[in-house]
XYZ file of N, CA, C and O in Angstrom:
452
model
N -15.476 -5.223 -6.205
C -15.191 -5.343 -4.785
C -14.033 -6.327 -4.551
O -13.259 -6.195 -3.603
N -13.958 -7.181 -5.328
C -12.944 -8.498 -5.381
C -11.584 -7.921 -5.360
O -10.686 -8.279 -4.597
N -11.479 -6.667 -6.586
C -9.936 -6.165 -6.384
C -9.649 -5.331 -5.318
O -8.460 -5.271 -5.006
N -10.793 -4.373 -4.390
C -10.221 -3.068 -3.423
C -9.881 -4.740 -2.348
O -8.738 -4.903 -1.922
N -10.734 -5.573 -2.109
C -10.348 -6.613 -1.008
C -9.086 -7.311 -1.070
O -8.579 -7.900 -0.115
N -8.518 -7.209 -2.420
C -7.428 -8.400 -2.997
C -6.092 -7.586 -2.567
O -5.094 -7.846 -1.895
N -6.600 -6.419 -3.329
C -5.311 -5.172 -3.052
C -5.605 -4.814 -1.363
O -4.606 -5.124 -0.714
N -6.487 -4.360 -0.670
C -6.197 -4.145 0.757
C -5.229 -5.270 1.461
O -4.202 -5.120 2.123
N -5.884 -6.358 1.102
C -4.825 -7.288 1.602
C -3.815 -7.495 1.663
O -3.154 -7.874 2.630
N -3.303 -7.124 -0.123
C -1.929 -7.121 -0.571
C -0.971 -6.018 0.312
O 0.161 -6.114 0.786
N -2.042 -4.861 0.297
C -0.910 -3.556 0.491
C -0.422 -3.921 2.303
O 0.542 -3.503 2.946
N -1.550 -4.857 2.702
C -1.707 -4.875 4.378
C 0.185 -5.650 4.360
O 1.058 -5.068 5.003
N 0.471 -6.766 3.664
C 1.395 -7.440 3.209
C 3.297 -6.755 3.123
O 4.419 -6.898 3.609
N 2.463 -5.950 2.074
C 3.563 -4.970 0.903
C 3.915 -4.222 2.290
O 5.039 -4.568 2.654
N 3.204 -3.141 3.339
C 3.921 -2.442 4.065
C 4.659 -3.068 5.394
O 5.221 -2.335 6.208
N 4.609 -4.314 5.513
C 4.878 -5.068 6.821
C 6.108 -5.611 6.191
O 6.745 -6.409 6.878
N 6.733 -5.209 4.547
C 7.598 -6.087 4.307
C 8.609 -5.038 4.033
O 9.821 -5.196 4.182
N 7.818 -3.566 3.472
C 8.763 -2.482 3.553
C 9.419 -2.303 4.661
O 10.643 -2.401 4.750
N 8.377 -1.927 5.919
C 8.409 -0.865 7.057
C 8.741 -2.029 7.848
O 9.956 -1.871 7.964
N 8.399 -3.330 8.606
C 8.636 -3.335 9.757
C 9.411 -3.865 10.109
O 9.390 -4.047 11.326
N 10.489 -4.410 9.393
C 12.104 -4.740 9.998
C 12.632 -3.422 10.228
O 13.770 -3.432 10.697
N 12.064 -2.167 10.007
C 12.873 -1.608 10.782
C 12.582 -1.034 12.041
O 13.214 -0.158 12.632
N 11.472 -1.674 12.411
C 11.653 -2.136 14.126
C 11.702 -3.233 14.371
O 11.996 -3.404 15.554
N 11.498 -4.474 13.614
C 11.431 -6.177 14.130
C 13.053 -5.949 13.978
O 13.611 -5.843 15.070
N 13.935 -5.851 12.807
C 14.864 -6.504 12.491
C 16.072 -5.582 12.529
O 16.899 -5.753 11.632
N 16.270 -4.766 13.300
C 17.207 -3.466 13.368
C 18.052 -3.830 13.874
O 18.807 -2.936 13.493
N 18.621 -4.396 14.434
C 20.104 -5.340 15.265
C 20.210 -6.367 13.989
O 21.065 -7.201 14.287
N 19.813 -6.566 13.017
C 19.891 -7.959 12.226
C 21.074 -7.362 10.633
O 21.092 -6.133 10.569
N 21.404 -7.629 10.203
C 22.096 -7.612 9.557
C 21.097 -7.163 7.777
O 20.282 -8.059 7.556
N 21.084 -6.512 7.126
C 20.104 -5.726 6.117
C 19.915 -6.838 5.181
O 18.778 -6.786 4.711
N 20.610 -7.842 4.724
C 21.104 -8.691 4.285
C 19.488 -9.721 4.459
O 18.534 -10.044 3.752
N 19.930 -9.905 5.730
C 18.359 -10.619 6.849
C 17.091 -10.058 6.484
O 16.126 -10.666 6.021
N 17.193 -8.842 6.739
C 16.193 -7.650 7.201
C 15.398 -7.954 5.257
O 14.206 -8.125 5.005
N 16.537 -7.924 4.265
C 15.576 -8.211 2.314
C 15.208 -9.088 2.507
O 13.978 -9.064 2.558
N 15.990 -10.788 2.811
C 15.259 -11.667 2.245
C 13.702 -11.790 3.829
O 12.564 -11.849 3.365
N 13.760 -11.805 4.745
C 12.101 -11.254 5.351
C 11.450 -10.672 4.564
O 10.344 -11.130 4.276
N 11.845 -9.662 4.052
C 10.764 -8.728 3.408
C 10.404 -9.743 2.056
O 9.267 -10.169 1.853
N 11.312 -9.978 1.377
C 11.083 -10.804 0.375
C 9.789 -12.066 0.624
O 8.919 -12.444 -0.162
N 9.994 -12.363 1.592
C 9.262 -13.605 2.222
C 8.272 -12.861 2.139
O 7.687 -13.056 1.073
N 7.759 -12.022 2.821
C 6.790 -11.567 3.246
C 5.777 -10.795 1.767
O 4.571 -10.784 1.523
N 7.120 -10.167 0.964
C 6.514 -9.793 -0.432
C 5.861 -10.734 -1.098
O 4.853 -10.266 -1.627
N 6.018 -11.894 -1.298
C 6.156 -13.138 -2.055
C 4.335 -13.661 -1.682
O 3.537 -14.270 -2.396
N 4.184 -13.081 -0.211
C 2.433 -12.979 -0.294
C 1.568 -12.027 -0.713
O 0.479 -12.294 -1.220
N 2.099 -10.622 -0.486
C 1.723 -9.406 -1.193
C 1.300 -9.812 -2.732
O 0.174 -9.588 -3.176
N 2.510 -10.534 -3.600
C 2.530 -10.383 -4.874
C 1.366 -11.825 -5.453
O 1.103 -12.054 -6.633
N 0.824 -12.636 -4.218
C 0.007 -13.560 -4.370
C -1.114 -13.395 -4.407
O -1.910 -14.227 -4.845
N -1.508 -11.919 -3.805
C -3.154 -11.246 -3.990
C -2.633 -10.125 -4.959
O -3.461 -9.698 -5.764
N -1.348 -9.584 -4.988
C -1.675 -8.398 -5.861
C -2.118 -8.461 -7.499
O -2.774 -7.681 -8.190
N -1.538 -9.586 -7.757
C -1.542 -9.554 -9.322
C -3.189 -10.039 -9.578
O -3.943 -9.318 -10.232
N -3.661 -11.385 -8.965
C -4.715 -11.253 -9.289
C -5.953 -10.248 -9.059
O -7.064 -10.406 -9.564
N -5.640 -9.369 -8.357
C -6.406 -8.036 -7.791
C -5.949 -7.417 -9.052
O -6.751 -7.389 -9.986
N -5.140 -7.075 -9.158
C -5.084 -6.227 -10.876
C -5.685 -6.783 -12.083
O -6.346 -6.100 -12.865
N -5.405 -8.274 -12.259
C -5.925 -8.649 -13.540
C -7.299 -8.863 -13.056
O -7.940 -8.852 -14.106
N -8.126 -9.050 -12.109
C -9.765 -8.894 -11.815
C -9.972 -7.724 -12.075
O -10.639 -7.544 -13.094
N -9.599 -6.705 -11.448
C -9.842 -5.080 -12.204
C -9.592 -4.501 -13.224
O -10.342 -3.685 -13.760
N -8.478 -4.856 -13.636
C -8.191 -4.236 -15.225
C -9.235 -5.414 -16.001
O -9.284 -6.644 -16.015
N -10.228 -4.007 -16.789
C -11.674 -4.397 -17.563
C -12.568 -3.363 -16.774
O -13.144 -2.394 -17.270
N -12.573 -3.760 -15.435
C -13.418 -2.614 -14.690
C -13.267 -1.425 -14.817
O -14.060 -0.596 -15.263
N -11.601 -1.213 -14.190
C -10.750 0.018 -13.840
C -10.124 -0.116 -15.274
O -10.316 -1.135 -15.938
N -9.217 1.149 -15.833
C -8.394 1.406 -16.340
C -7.111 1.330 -15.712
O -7.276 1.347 -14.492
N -5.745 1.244 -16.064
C -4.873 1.257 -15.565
C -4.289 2.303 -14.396
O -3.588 2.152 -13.395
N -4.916 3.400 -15.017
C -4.941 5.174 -14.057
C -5.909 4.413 -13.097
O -4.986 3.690 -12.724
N -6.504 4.152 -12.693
C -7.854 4.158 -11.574
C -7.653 3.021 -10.671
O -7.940 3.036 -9.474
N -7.034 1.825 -11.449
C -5.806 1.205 -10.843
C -4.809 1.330 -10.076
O -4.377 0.492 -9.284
N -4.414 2.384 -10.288
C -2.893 2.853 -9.647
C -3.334 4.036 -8.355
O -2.559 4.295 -7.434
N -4.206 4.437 -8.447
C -5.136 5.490 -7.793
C -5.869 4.908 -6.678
O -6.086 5.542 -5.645
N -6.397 3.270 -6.941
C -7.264 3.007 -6.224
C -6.225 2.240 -5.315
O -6.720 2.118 -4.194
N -5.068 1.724 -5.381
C -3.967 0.990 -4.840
C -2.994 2.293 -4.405
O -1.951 1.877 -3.900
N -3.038 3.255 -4.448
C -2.318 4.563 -3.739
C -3.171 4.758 -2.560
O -2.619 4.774 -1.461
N -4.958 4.967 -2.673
C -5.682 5.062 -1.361
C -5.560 4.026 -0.323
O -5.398 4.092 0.895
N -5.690 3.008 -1.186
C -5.775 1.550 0.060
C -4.579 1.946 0.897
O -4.726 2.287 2.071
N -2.630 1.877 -0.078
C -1.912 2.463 0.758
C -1.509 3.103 1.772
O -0.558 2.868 2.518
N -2.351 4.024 1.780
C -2.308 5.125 2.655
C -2.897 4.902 4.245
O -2.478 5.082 5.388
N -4.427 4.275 3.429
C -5.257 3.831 4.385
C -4.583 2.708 5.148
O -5.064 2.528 6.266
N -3.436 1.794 4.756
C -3.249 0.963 5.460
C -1.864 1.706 6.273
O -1.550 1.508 7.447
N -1.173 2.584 5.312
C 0.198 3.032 5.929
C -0.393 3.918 7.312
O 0.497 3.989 8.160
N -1.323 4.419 7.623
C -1.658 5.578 8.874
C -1.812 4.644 9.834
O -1.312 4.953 10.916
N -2.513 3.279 9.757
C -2.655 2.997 11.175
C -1.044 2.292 11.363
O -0.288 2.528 12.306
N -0.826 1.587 10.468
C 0.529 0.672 10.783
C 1.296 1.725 11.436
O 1.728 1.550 12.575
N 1.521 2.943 10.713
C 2.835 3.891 11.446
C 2.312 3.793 12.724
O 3.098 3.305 13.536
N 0.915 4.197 13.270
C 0.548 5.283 14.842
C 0.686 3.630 15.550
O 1.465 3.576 16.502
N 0.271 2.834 15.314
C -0.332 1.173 15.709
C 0.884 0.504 15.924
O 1.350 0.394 17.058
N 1.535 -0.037 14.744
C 2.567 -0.825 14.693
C 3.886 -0.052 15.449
O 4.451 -0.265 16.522
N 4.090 0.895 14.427
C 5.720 1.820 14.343
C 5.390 2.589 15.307
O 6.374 3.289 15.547
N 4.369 2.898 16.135
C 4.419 4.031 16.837
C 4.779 5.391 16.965
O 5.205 6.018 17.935
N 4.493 5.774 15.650
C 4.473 6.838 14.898
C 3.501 8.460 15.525
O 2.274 8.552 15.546
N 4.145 9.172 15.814
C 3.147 9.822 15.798
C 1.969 10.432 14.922
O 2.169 10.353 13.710
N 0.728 11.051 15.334
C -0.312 11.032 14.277
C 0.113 12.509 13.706
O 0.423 13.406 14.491
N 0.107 12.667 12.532
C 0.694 14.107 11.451
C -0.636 14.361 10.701
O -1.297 13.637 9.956
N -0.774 15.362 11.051
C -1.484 16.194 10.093
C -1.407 16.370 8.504
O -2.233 16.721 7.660
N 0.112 15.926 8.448
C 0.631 15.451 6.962
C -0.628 14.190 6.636
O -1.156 14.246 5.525
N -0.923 13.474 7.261
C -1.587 12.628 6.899
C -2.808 12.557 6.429
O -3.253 11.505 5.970
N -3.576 13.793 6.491
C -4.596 14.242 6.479
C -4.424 15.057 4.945
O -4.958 14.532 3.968
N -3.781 16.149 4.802
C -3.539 16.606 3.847
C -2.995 15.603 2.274
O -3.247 16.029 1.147
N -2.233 14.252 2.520
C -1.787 13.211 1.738
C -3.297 12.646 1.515
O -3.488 12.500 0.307
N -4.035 12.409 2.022
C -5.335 11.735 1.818
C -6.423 12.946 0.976
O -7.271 12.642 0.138
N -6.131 14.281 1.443
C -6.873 14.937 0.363
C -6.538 14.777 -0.701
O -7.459 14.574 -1.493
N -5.196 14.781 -1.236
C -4.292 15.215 -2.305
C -5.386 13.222 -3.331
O -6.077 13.078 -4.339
N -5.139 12.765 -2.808
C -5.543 11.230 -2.923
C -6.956 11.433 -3.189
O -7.295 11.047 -4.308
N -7.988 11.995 -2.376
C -9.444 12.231 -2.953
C -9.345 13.532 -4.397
O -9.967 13.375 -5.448
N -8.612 14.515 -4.165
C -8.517 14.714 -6.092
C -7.851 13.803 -6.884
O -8.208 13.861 -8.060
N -7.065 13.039 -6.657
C -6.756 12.259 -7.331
C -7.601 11.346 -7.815
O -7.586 11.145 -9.030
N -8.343 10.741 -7.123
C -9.513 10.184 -7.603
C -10.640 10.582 -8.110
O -11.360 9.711 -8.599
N -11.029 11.786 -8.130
C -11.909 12.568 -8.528
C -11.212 12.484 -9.842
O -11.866 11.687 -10.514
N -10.239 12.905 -10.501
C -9.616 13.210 -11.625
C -9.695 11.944 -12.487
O -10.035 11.848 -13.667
N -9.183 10.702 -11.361
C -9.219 9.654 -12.212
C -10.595 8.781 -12.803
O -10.658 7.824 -13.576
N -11.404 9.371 -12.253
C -12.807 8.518 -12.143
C -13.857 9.302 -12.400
O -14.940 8.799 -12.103
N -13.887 10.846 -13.061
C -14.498 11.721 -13.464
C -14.854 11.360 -14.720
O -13.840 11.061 -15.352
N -16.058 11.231 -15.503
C -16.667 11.647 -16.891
C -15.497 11.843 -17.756
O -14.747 12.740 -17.370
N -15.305 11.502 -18.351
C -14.044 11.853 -19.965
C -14.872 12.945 -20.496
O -16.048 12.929 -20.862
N -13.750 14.187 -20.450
C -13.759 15.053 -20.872
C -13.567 15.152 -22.926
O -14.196 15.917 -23.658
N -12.944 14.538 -23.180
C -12.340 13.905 -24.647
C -11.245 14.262 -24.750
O -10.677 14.086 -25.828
N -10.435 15.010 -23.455
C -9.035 15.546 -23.988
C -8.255 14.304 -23.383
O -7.035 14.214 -23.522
């Protein structure tokens, strides 16, 4: 539970440093607009790593990368409709299935192949 909380946090971080200068910081010079994000990464990367090294032992590296693609998502849908004012896409719905086989695949019984 320590890593989905460590990584939700992180990713909450990671997309406010991608996405939202480009509505906070769009008159600002891009220059401006990295080192913010940087700032803002620099907390992302303060829960992310230890959220990985608490899980890797639990998770495998695949189930890892799988379980930090859902949080993503889950955090990228409200920020777009919420924050960015995004409208709501049906794409979004279909990206989140694609994400539950993905996890099914990654977290399924070993087959031995």
């Amino acid at each position: 539970m320590k890593t989905i909380v460590l990584l939700s946090l992180s990713n909450i971080f990671m997309t406010f440093a991608w996405y939202a200068h480009l509505k906070d910081l769009r008159d600002k010079p891009w220059i401006i607009a990295a080192l913010v994000s940087w700032g803002v990464a620099f907390f992302e990367y303060l829960l992310q790593v230890p959220a990985n090294r608490a899980g890797y032992g639990q998770f495998d590296l695949g189930q890892l990368k799988v379980i930090q693609e859902i949080i993503a998502l889950t955090v990228f849908v409200p920020f777009a409709i919420l924050y960015m004012r995004e409208p709501l896409k049906l794409d979004f719905l279909w990206a989140g299935l694609c994400l539950v086989g993905a996890a099914y695949f990654m977290f399924r019984a070993p087959t031995g192949a």
